[in-house]
Amino acid sequence: MAKKIEVPTTKSALMVALAAAADIKKAQAVAVYEKLIELAYEGARQNEKGWVIPGLGKLLIKKQAARMVRNPQTGEEKKKPACKVAKFRLAKAAKDALVPPKAAKK
């Protein structure tokens, strides 16, 4: 039976796990993590095609056109102006690791 890996569920636990895996201090792991996040945000803002973390996915900003929306409680319709929204698309490798692809039908 394969050994079950303990998966960190909090930022603090993640930093401890990263520090242990890379054999560095927790403060260094925090600095690397925060720099990665900063690069992702800035990359998504500056690059029209988004910012890619190979094997995980792509962070991008999409323009959303103006449209009519409805308040579900009152049924009132109103116009929502155009805006920008943040999106994250999983990489194919991440999808395949989480949910294996179905076998082809014959």
C-alpha angles and dihedrals in degrees: 000000000000118000112255113237117225105236116208113235101186133054090245093051090047091053091050091049093048092048092050094046093049094038092235135122119277090242090057091049090051091050092051092047093049092048090050090052091047091050091048093052094045092044092052091048095048103037119066091206093052134239120292129212100193112236093013110056150264129289113206144159117234128195112234118205123232112268145164115266131187129221103230093209098051102019089230114151122213138165117261111207123233113276144162122256132192116238134184120202119196116232118243090247090056092047091050092048092051100037114018113225117259118255115259115261118243 
